[in-house]
XYZ file of C-alpha atoms in Angstrom:
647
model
C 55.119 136.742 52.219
C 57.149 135.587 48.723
C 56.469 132.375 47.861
C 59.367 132.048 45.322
C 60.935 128.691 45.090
C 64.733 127.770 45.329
C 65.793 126.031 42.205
C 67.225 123.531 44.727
C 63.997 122.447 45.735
C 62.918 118.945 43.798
C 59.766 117.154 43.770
C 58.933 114.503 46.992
C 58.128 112.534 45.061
C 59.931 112.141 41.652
C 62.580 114.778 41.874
C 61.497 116.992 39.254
C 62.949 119.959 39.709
C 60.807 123.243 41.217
C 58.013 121.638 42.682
C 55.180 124.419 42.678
C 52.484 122.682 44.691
C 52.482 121.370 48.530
C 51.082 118.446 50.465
C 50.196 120.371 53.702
C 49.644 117.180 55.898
C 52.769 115.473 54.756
C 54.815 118.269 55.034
C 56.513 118.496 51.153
C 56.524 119.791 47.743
C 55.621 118.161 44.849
C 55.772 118.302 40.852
C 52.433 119.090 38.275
C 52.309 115.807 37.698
C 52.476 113.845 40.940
C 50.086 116.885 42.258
C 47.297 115.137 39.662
C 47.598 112.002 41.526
C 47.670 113.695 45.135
C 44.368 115.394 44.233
C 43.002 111.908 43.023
C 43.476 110.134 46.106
C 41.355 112.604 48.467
C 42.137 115.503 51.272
C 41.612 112.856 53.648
C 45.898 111.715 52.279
C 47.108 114.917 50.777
C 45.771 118.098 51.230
C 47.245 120.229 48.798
C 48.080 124.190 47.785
C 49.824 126.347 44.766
C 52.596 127.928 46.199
C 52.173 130.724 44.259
C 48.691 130.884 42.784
C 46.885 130.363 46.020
C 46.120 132.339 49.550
C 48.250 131.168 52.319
C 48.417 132.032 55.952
C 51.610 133.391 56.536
C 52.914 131.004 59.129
C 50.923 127.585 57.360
C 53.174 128.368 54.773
C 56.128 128.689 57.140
C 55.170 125.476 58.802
C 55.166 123.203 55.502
C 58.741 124.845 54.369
C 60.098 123.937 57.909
C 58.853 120.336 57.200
C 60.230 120.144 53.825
C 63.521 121.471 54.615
C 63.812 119.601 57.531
C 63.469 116.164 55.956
C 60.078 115.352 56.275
C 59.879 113.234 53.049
C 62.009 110.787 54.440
C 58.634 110.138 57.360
C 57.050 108.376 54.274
C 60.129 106.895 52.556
C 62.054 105.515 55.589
C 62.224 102.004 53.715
C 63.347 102.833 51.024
C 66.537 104.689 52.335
C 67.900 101.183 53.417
C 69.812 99.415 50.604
C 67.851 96.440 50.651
C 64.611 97.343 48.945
C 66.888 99.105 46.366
C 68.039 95.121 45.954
C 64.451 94.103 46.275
C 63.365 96.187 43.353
C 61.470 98.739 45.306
C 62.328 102.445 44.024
C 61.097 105.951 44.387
C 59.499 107.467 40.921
C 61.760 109.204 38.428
C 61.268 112.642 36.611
C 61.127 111.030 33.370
C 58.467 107.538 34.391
C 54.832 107.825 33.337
C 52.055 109.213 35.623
C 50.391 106.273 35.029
C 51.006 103.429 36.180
C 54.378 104.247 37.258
C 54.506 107.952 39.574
C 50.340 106.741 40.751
C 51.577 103.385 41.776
C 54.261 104.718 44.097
C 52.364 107.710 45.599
C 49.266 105.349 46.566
C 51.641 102.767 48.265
C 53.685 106.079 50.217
C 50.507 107.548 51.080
C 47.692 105.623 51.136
C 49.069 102.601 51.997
C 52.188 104.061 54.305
C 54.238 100.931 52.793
C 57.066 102.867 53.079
C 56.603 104.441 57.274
C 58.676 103.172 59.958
C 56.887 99.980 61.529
C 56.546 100.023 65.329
C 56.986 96.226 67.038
C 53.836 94.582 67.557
C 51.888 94.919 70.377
C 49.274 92.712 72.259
C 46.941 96.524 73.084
C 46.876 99.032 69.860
C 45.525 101.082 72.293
C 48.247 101.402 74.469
C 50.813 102.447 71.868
C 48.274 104.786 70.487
C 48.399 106.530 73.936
C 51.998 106.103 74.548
C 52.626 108.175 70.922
C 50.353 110.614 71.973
C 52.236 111.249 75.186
C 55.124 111.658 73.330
C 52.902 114.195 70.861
C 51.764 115.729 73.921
C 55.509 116.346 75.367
C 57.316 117.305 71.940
C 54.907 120.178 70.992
C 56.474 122.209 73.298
C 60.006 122.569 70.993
C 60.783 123.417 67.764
C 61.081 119.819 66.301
C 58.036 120.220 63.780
C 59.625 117.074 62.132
C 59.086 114.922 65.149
C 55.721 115.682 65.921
C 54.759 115.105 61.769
C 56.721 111.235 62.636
C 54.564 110.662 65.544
C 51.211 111.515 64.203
C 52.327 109.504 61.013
C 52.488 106.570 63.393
C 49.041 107.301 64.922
C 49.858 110.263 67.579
C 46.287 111.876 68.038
C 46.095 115.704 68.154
C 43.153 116.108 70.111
C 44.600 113.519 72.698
C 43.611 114.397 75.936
C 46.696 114.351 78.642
C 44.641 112.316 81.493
C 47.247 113.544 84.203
C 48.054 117.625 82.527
C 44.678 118.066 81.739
C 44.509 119.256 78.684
C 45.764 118.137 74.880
C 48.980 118.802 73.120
C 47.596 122.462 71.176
C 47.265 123.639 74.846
C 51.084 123.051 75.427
C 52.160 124.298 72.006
C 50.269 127.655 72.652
C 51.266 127.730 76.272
C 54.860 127.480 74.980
C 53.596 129.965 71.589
C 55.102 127.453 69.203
C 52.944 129.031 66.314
C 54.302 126.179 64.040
C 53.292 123.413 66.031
C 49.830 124.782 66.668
C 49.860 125.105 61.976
C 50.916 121.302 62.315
C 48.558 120.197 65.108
C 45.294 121.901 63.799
C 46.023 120.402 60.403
C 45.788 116.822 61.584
C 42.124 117.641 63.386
C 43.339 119.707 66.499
C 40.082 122.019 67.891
C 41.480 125.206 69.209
C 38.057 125.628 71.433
C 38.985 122.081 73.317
C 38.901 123.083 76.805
C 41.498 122.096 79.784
C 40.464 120.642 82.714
C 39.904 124.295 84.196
C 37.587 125.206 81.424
C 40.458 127.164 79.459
C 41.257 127.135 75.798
C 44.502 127.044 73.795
C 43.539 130.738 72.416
C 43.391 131.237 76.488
C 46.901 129.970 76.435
C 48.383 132.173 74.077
C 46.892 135.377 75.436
C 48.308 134.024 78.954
C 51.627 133.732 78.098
C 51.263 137.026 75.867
C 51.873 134.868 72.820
C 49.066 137.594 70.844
C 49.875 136.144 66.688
C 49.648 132.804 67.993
C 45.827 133.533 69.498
C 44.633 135.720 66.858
C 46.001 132.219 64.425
C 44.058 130.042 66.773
C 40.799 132.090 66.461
C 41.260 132.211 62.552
C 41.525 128.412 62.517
C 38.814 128.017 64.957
C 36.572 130.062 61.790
C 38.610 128.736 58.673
C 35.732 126.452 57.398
C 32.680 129.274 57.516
C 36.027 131.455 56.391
C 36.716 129.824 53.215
C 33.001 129.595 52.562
C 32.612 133.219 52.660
C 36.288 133.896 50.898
C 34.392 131.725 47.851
C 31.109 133.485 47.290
C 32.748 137.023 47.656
C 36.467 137.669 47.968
C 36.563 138.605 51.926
C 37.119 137.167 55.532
C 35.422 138.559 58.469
C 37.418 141.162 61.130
C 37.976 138.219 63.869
C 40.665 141.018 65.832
C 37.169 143.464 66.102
C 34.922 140.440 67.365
C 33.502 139.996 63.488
C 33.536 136.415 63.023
C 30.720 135.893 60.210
C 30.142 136.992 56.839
C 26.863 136.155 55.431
C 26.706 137.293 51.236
C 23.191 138.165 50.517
C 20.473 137.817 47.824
C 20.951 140.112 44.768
C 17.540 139.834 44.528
C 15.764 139.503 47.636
C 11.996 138.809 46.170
C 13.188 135.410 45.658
C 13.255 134.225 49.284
C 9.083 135.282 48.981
C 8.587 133.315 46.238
C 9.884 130.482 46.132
C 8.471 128.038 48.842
C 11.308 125.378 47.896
C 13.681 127.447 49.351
C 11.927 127.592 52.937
C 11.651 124.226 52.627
C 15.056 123.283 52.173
C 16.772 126.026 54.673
C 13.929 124.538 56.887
C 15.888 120.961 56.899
C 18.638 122.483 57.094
C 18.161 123.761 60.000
C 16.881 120.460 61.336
C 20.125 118.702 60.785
C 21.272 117.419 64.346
C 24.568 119.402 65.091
C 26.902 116.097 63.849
C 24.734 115.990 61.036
C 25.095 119.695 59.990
C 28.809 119.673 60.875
C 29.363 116.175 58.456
C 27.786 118.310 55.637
C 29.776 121.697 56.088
C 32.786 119.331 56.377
C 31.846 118.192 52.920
C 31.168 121.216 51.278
C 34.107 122.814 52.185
C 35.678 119.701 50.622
C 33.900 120.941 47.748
C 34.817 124.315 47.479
C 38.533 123.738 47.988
C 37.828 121.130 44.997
C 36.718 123.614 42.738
C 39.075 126.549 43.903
C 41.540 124.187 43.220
C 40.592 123.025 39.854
C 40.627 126.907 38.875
C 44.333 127.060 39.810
C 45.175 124.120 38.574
C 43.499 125.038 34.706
C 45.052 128.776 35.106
C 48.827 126.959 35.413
C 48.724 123.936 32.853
C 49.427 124.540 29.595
C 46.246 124.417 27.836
C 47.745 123.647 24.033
C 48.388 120.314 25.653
C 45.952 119.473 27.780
C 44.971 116.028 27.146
C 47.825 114.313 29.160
C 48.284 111.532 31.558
C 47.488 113.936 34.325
C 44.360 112.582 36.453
C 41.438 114.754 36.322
C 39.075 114.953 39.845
C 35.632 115.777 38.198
C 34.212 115.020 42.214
C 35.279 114.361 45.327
C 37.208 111.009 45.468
C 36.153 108.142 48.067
C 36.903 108.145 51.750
C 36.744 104.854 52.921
C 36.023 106.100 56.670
C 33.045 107.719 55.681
C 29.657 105.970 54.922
C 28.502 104.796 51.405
C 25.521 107.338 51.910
C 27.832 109.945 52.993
C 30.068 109.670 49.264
C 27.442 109.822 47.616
C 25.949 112.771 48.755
C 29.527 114.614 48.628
C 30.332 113.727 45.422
C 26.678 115.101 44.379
C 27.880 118.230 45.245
C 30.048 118.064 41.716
C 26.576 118.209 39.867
C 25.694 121.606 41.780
C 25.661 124.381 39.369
C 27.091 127.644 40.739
C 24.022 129.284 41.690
C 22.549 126.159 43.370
C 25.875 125.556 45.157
C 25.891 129.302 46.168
C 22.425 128.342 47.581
C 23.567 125.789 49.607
C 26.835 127.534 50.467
C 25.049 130.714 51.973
C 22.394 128.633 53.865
C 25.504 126.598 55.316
C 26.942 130.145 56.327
C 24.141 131.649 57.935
C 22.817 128.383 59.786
C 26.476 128.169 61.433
C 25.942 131.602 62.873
C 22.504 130.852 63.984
C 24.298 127.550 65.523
C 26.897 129.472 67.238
C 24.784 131.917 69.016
C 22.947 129.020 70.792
C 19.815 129.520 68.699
C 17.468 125.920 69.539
C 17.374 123.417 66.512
C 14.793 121.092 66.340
C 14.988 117.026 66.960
C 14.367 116.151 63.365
C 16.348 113.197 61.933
C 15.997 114.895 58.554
C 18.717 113.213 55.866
C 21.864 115.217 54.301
C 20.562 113.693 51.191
C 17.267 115.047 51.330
C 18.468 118.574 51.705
C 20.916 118.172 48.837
C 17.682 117.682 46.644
C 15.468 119.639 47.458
C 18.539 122.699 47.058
C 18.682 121.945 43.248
C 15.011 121.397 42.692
C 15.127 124.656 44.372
C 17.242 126.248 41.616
C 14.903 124.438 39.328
C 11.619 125.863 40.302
C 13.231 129.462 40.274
C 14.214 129.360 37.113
C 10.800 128.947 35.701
C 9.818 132.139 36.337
C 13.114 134.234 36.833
C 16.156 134.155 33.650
C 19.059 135.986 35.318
C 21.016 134.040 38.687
C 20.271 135.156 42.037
C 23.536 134.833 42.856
C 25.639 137.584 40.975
C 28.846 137.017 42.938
C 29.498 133.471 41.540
C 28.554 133.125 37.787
C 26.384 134.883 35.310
C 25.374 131.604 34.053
C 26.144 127.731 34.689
C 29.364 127.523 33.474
C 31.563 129.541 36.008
C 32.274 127.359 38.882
C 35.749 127.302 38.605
C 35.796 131.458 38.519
C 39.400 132.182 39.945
C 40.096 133.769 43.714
C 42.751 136.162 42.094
C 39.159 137.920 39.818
C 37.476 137.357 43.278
C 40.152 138.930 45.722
C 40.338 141.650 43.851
C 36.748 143.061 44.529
C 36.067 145.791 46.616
C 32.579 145.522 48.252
C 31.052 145.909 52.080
C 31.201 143.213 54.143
C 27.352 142.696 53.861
C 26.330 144.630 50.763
C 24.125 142.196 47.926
C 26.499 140.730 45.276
C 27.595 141.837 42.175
C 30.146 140.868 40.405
C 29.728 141.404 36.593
C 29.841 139.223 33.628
C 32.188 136.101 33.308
C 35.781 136.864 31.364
C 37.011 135.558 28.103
C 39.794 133.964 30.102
C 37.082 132.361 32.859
C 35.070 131.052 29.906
C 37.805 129.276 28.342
C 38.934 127.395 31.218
C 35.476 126.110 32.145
C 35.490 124.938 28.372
C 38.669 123.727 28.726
C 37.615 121.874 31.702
C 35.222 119.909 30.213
C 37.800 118.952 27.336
C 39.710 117.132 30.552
C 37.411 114.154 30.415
C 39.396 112.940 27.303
C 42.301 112.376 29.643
C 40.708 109.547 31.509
C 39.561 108.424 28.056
C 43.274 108.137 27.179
C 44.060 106.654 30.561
C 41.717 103.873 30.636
C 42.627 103.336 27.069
C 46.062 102.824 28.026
C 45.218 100.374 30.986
C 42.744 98.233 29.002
C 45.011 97.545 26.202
C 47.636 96.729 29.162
C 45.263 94.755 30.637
C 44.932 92.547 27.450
C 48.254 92.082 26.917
C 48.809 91.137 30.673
C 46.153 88.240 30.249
C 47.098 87.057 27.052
C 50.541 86.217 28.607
C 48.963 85.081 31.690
C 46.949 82.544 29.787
C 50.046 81.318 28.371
C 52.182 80.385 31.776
C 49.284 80.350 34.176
C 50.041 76.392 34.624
C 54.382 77.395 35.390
C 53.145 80.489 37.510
C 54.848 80.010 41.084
C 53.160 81.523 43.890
C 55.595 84.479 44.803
C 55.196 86.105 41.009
C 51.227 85.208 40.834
C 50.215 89.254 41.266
C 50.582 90.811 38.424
C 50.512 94.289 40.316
C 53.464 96.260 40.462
C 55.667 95.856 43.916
C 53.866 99.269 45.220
C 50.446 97.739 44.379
C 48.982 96.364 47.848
C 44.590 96.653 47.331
C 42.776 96.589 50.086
C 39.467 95.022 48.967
C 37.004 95.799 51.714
C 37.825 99.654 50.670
C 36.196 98.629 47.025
C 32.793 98.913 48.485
C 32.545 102.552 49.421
C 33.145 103.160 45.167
C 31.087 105.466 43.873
C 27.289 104.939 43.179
C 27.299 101.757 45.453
C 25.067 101.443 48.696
C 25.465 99.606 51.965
C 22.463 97.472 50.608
C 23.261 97.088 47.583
C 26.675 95.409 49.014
C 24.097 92.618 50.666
C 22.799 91.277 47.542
C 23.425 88.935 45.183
C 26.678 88.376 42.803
C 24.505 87.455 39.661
C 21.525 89.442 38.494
C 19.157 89.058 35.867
C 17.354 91.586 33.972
C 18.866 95.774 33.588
C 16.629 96.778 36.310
C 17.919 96.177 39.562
C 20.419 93.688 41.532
C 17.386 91.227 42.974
C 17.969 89.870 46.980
C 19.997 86.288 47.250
C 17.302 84.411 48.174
C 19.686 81.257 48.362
C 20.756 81.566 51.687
C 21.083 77.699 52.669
C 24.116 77.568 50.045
C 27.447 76.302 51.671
C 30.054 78.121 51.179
C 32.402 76.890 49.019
C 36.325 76.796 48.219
C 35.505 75.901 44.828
C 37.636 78.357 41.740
C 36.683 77.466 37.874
C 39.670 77.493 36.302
C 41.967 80.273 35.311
C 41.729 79.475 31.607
C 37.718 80.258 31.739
C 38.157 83.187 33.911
C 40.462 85.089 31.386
C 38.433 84.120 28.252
C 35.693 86.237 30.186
C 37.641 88.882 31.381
C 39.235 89.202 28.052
C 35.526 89.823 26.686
C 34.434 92.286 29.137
C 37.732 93.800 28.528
C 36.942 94.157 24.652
C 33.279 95.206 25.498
C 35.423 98.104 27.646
C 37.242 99.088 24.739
C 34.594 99.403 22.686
C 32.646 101.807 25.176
C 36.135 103.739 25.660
C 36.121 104.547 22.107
C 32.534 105.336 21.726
C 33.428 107.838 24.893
C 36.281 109.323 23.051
C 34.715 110.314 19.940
C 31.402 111.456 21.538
C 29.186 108.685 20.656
C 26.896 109.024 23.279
C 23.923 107.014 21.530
C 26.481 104.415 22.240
C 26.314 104.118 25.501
C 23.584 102.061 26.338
C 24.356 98.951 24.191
C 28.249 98.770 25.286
C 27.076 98.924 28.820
C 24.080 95.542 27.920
C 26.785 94.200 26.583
C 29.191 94.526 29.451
C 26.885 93.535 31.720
C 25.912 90.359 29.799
C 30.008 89.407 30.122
C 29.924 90.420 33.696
C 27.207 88.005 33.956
C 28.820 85.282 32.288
C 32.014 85.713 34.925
C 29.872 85.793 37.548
C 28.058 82.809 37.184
C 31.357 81.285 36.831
C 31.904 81.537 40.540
C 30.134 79.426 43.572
C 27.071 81.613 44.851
C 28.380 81.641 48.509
C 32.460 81.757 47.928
C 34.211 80.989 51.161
C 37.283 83.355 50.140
C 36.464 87.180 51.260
C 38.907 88.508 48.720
C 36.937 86.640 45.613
C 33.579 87.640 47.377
C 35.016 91.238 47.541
C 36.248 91.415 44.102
C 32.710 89.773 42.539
C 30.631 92.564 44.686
C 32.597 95.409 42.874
C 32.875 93.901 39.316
C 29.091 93.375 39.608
C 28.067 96.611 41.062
C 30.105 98.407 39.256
C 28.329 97.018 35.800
C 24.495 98.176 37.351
C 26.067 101.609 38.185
C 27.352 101.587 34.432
C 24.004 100.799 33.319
C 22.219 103.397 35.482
C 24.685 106.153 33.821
C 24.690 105.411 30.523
C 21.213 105.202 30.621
C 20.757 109.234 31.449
C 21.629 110.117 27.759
C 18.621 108.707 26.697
C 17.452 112.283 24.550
C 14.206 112.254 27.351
C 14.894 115.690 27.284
C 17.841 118.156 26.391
C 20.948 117.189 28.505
C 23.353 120.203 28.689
C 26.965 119.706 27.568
C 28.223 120.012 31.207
C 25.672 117.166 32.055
C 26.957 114.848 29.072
C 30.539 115.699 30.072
C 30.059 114.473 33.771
C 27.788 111.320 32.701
C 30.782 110.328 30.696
C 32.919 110.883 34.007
C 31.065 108.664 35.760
C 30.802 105.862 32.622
C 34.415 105.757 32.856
C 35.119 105.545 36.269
C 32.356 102.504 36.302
C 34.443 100.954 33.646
C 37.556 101.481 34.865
C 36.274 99.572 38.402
C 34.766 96.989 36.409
C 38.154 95.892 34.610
C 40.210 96.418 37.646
C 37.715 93.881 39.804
C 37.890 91.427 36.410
C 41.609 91.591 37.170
C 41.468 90.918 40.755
C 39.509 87.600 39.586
C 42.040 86.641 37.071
C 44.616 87.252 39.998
C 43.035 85.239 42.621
C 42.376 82.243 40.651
C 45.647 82.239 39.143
C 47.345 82.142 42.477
C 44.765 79.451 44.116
C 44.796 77.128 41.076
C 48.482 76.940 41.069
C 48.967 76.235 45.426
């Protein structure tokens, strides 16, 4: 199907002119540059596709050009259509505004923070408007009005809802009624096409009722697209669903491995052990992953590499989803360290454990930990490697460096469905881009950069009128800028305990328990002056380990991050040990946190043994991320005590 754009088609959210990516889940097309942020925020906001440069299902495609052409941009901008917020202030991004902060502010508040979404009245039960939506979900699938359905899910419709009096959920009606579209739109927001009706029957039994065949061959796809899209990634195919084919399991290019290497029983072992949720959280992930990766390959194979080092955000990992655990993050965005033959391990053992899952094979009780198995998968790949030099798996890389090989090299290899792997050696063209993708760190050097000498200049003038500051222009965020605090704690590196200690910590080691529970809490600020002479320290300190970042200083890691931490200290203590304000207890956990996590990084180029250049690259990723939360909590403080010390 051609996937040529109209020139009249403009950006969602800019309106730069020929968008070439789309935000399935929200139904439009978007610019190069707002696509950078988009991937930044998470598939759990904005799950996004080339329109050209990557696979689509003929009718997903079909479903997010109805949306787009049918106005589905103005879901997540109805606010901003009435005059008043353009009197307020409050205005969509332009072509010409900076990524950063201007285009990122303005996507998080449309997306992530729906400031922009149609507000229904207030209501004593959630609940009961959460049902009453759904009702209406359940009753519009039925038509053609894909842009209805998209307004009541955005509102908190739920696609899986279960119709107590019909008997079954709202992908039963669309496929009853063979609204293909509907059934694209209903299994992107979570709908299971094996959800059974009150009489045991499934949407796919629907379709092939009412003779509605496309429709339930599309439902059986989607019923398959994760262990799909894990096969499509290792080797280029999808298996025959229409002949009853539903698997494809790559094999071993060399097969005496799984002999020798007791590691690997171990791990497919507990894998295997993984409780059903378990083992379903961690495909979940890993498909997460792969669509990461695929998507990095597209997204290096259309930028214009002579100018690489923009404002665009790079996603070295999966970002944060609040809704998930702290344990949970971590371990996905572990999978980012996976070299492609150990994530080709895991990838394959994912595949061939859902099969064994499907047929109803037993798995035992074992409360074994996602975490666990990640490990044990790359000590795996370690312990091979000692006694074999070439990669088991042929039909990802020849060597380390070719995760981000391309589908188009993939798709167009011809080999059996179940034949061993063999792909050849890595391109010219696939070598570049994985160099060029480790060149792509620079750009959150620049960014950070950018926002810390912003950040000085916003608290020098602070410091000047913090005494005439009135309480309605205290936040120095933009108008789009609404944080949400409690989300701060699932950054990454941070734990669940770690969130339960102490604000102030001595020593580099650890983050010692608050022993000091009798302590009142207290309403007590010091003053703003104090707290932006510190921030304006650890700031500088920032700077200083930005620079060292940018020109490859690595050595220089460990004594910016002491020093950071000694500022962070210094703020710290400035605060009451029990503060009676959530929002100042909030902001102290992540500025804190964030400085051990900054320490723990920096502290793996210590030359214990030869780090390879991918490692260094993705150390450095994670230094400036920790910095980056560090100065945003710093600013938080300087933003709360400003505001309380002037009420």
């Amino acid at each position: 199907m051609s996937k040529r754009l109209r020139s009249s088609e403009v950006c969602a959210d800019c309106s730069a002119q020929d968008p070439c990516w789309a935000s399935i889940n929200r139904g439009i097309l978007i610019c190069d540059e707002c696509c950078s942020v988009h991937r930044s925020l998470g598939r759990h906001i904005s799950q996004v596709r080339h329109l050209k440069h990557t696979p689509w299902p003929p009718t997903l495609l079909q479903m997010a050009e109805t949306l787009y052409n049918n106005g589905a941009n103005s879901i997540w901008e109805h606010s901003l259509l009435d005059p008043a917020s353009v009197m307020s202030g409050r205005r969509k991004a332009n072509p010409q505004d900076k990524v950063h902060p201007n285009k990122a502010e303005f996507i998080k508040a449309k997306y992530q923070m729906l400031a922009f979404v149609h507000r229904l009245p207030c209501r004593d039960d959630d609940s009961v408007t959460a049902k009453d939506l759904s009702k209406q979900l359940h009753s519009s699938v039925r038509t053609g009005n894909l842009e209805t359905c998209l307004r009541l899910l955005s509102l908190g419709a739920q696609a899986n809802f279960f119709h107590p009096e019909k008997g079954n959920t709202p992908l039963h009606v669309a496929a009853k009624a063979g609204q293909i579209l509907q059934a694209e739109l209903l299994a992107v927001y979570g709908a299971d096409p094996g959800t059974q009706d009150s009489n045991g029957k499934t949407p796919v039994d629907y379709a092939r009722q009412g003779g509605h065949h496309d429709l339930a061959e599309r439902l059986v796809e989607i019923q398959y697209e994760l262990t799909d899209r894990l096969a499509f990634y290792l080797c280029g195919r999808k298996p025959d669903h229409k002949n009853g084919q539903h698997f494809i399991i790559p094999q071993m290019a060399d097969r005496r491995l799984l002999d020798l290497s007791e590691l690997a029983k171990a791990a497919k072992k507990k894998l295997q052990s993984l409780s059903n949720h378990l083992f379903e959280e961690l495909a979940m992930d890993v498909y997460d992953e792969v669509d990461r990766r695929e998507t990095d390959a597209v997204w290096l194979a259309t930028q214009n590499h002579s100018t690489l080092v923009t404002e665009k955000t790079v996603v070295p990992f999966l970002p944060v989803n609040p809704e998930y655990s702290s344990t949970r993050n971590q371990g996905r965005q572990k999978l980012a360290r996976f070299n492609a033959h150990e994530f080709a391990t895991l990838v394959i053992d994912i595949l061939s454990d859902a099969k064994r899952r499907q047929q109803g094979n037993s798995v035992t009780g074992s409360k074994e930990n996602v975490e666990l198995i990640l490990k044990a998968i790359s000590s795996r790949h370690n312990s091979e490697n000692q006694d074999i030099d070439q990669p088991d798996y042929d039909s990802v890389a020849s060597d380390e460096d070719t995760d981000l090989e391309t589908n188009a090299a993939k798709a167009n290899r011809q080999k059996s469905l179940d034949s061993d792997l063999s792909d050849g050696p890595v391109t010219a063209q696939e070598y570049m881009q994985v160099k060029n993708a480790l060149m792509a760190s620079e750009v959150k050097i620049q960014q950070l950069m950018k926002v810390n000498i912003n950040l000085s200049d916003e608290l020098r003038i602070m410091q000047k009128k913090a005494s005439k500051l009135e309480k309605q222009n205290s936040m120095p965020e933009s108008d789009y800028d609404n944080p949400t605090p409690s989300l701060e704690l699932d950054e990454p590196g941070s734990s669940r305990k770690g969130r339960q200690r102490s604000v102030i910590w001595q020593g580099e080691g650890s983050i010692p328990e608050n022993t000091d529970t009798d302590a009142a809490p207290s309403s007590t600020l010091p003053s703003t002056e104090d707290v932006i002479r510190k921030t304006e320290q650890i700031t500088k300190n920032i700077q200083e380990l930005l620079r060292a970042a940018q020109e490859n200083k690595h050595d220089s890691y460990i004594p910016c991050s002491e020093r950071i931490h000694v500022a962070v200290t210094e703020m710290a203590a400035l605060f009451p040990k029990k503060p009676r304000s959530e929002l100042v207890r909030t902001s102290l956990r992540l500025l804190t946190s964030s400085a051990y996590r900054l320490q723990s990084e920096c502290k793996k180029t210590l030359p214990v043994e030869p780090c390879p250049t991918a490692d260094i690259q993705l150390v450095t990723q994670q230094v400036i991320q920790c910095a980056y939360d560090i100065a945003k909590a710093a600013k938080q403080l300087v933003t709360i005590t400003t505001k309380e010390n002037n009420n």
